[in-house]
mmCIF file of C-alpha atoms in Angstrom:
data_model
loop_
_atom_site.group_PDB
_atom_site.id
_atom_site.type_symbol
_atom_site.label_atom_id
_atom_site.label_comp_id
_atom_site.label_asym_id
_atom_site.label_seq_id
_atom_site.Cartn_x
_atom_site.Cartn_y
_atom_site.Cartn_z
ATOM 1 C CA LEU A 25 0.000 0.000 0.000
ATOM 2 C CA HIS A 26 1.474 3.269 -1.105
ATOM 3 C CA LEU A 27 -0.178 5.811 1.184
ATOM 4 C CA ASN A 28 0.601 6.058 4.879
ATOM 5 C CA VAL A 29 -1.722 8.559 6.545
ATOM 6 C CA PHE A 30 -1.869 9.842 10.105
ATOM 7 C CA ILE A 31 -5.390 10.826 11.079
ATOM 8 C CA SER A 32 -6.224 12.837 14.200
ATOM 9 C CA ILE A 33 -9.726 12.322 15.529
ATOM 10 C CA SER A 34 -11.603 14.494 18.001
ATOM 11 C CA LEU A 35 -14.723 13.066 19.573
ATOM 12 C CA LYS A 36 -17.914 14.910 20.528
ATOM 13 C CA GLN A 37 -17.671 13.473 24.050
ATOM 14 C CA GLN A 38 -14.860 11.846 25.961
ATOM 15 C CA ASN A 39 -16.831 9.583 28.292
ATOM 16 C CA ARG A 40 -16.050 5.871 28.603
ATOM 17 C CA ALA A 41 -18.957 4.762 26.406
ATOM 18 C CA ALA A 42 -17.958 7.117 23.573
ATOM 19 C CA LEU A 43 -14.309 6.043 23.737
ATOM 20 C CA GLU A 44 -15.183 2.344 23.745
ATOM 21 C CA ALA A 45 -17.634 2.705 20.863
ATOM 22 C CA PHE A 46 -15.105 4.610 18.759
ATOM 23 C CA GLU A 47 -12.324 2.135 19.529
ATOM 24 C CA ALA A 48 -14.519 -0.811 18.558
ATOM 25 C CA SER A 49 -15.389 0.876 15.258
ATOM 26 C CA VAL A 50 -11.813 1.627 14.212
ATOM 27 C CA CYS A 51 -10.382 -1.689 15.431
ATOM 28 C CA ALA A 52 -12.771 -3.452 13.056
ATOM 29 C CA ARG A 53 -11.157 -1.731 10.042
ATOM 30 C CA ASP A 54 -8.228 -3.430 8.286
ATOM 31 C CA GLU A 55 -6.888 -0.068 7.059
ATOM 32 C CA VAL A 56 -6.147 1.034 10.634
ATOM 33 C CA MET A 57 -2.634 -0.138 11.392
ATOM 34 C CA GLU A 58 -2.241 1.716 14.701
ATOM 35 C CA CYS A 59 -4.595 3.589 17.016
ATOM 36 C CA TYR A 60 -3.581 5.647 20.048
ATOM 37 C CA LEU A 61 -5.637 7.437 22.687
ATOM 38 C CA MET A 62 -3.869 10.794 22.953
ATOM 39 C CA THR A 63 -3.448 13.805 25.184
ATOM 40 C CA GLY A 64 -3.556 17.268 23.635
ATOM 41 C CA ASP A 65 -5.746 18.624 20.848
ATOM 42 C CA ALA A 66 -6.980 15.340 19.379
ATOM 43 C CA ASP A 67 -8.446 12.379 21.222
ATOM 44 C CA TYR A 68 -7.029 9.691 18.914
ATOM 45 C CA LEU A 69 -4.217 9.311 16.421
ATOM 46 C CA LEU A 70 -4.602 6.651 13.736
ATOM 47 C CA ARG A 71 -2.048 5.386 11.266
ATOM 48 C CA VAL A 72 -3.901 4.187 8.207
ATOM 49 C CA ALA A 73 -2.520 2.356 5.183
ATOM 50 C CA VAL A 74 -4.417 2.703 1.912
ATOM 51 C CA ALA A 75 -3.640 2.166 -1.758
ATOM 52 C CA ASP A 76 -4.232 5.696 -3.023
ATOM 53 C CA MET A 77 -6.099 8.975 -2.512
ATOM 54 C CA ALA A 78 -9.380 7.498 -3.728
ATOM 55 C CA ALA A 79 -9.123 4.746 -1.110
ATOM 56 C CA LEU A 80 -8.357 7.336 1.562
ATOM 57 C CA GLU A 81 -11.366 9.387 0.520
ATOM 58 C CA ARG A 82 -13.597 6.306 0.690
ATOM 59 C CA PHE A 83 -12.191 5.374 4.098
ATOM 60 C CA ILE A 84 -12.809 8.846 5.549
ATOM 61 C CA LEU A 85 -16.253 9.345 3.993
ATOM 62 C CA GLU A 86 -17.608 5.822 4.359
ATOM 63 C CA GLN A 87 -15.889 4.526 7.510
ATOM 64 C CA LEU A 88 -14.799 7.396 9.781
ATOM 65 C CA SER A 89 -17.356 10.128 9.134
ATOM 66 C CA PRO A 90 -20.405 7.952 9.894
ATOM 67 C CA ILE A 91 -19.089 7.036 13.374
ATOM 68 C CA ALA A 92 -21.499 8.874 15.675
ATOM 69 C CA GLN A 93 -18.837 9.883 18.201
ATOM 70 C CA VAL A 94 -16.570 11.629 15.664
ATOM 71 C CA GLU A 95 -16.570 15.420 15.711
ATOM 72 C CA LYS A 96 -13.419 16.355 13.762
ATOM 73 C CA ILE A 97 -11.088 14.511 11.369
ATOM 74 C CA ARG A 98 -7.673 15.867 10.383
ATOM 75 C CA SER A 99 -5.222 13.964 8.207
ATOM 76 C CA SER A 100 -1.506 14.296 7.487
ATOM 77 C CA PHE A 101 0.532 12.380 4.940
ATOM 78 C CA ALA A 102 3.941 10.852 5.451
ATOM 79 C CA LEU A 103 6.207 12.160 2.700
ATOM 80 C CA LYS A 104 9.098 9.916 3.653
ATOM 81 C CA GLN A 105 9.813 7.381 6.352
ATOM 82 C CA VAL A 106 12.990 8.629 7.995
ATOM 83 C CA ARG A 107 13.256 5.950 10.654
ATOM 84 C CA TYR A 108 11.270 2.909 11.638
ATOM 85 C CA LYS A 109 12.376 0.329 14.135
ATOM 86 C CA THR A 110 10.797 -2.232 16.377
ATOM 87 C CA ALA A 111 13.704 -2.980 18.721
ATOM 88 C CA LEU A 112 13.227 -1.432 22.144
ATOM 89 C CA PRO A 113 16.143 0.524 23.649
ATOM 90 C CA LEU A 114 16.637 -1.959 26.469
ATOM 91 C CA GLY A 115 19.628 -1.042 28.566
ATOM 92 C CA ALA A 116 19.814 2.487 27.138
ATOM 93 C CA GLY A 117 20.686 5.136 29.686
ATOM 94 C CA ALA A 118 22.182 2.634 32.114
#
């Protein structure tokens, strides 16, 4: 998949029921590679992998926008992956 997109989501409410309902909705989507509950301006940060802009548009309009808890959707595109690793820095700072 050629398009890596980071999507910030703000919810209408931040109560437990709203958070759980939103999380269940996004976890059911194969396009969502990562989902984080955040502090700051947005409630959630998603990393989504899609084939192209048309697929991203479909995902936002058909999957994210209809979720009742969603108030605001903001997306950013990765231009280049500068670093990606999975090894934890165990022993760093010892």
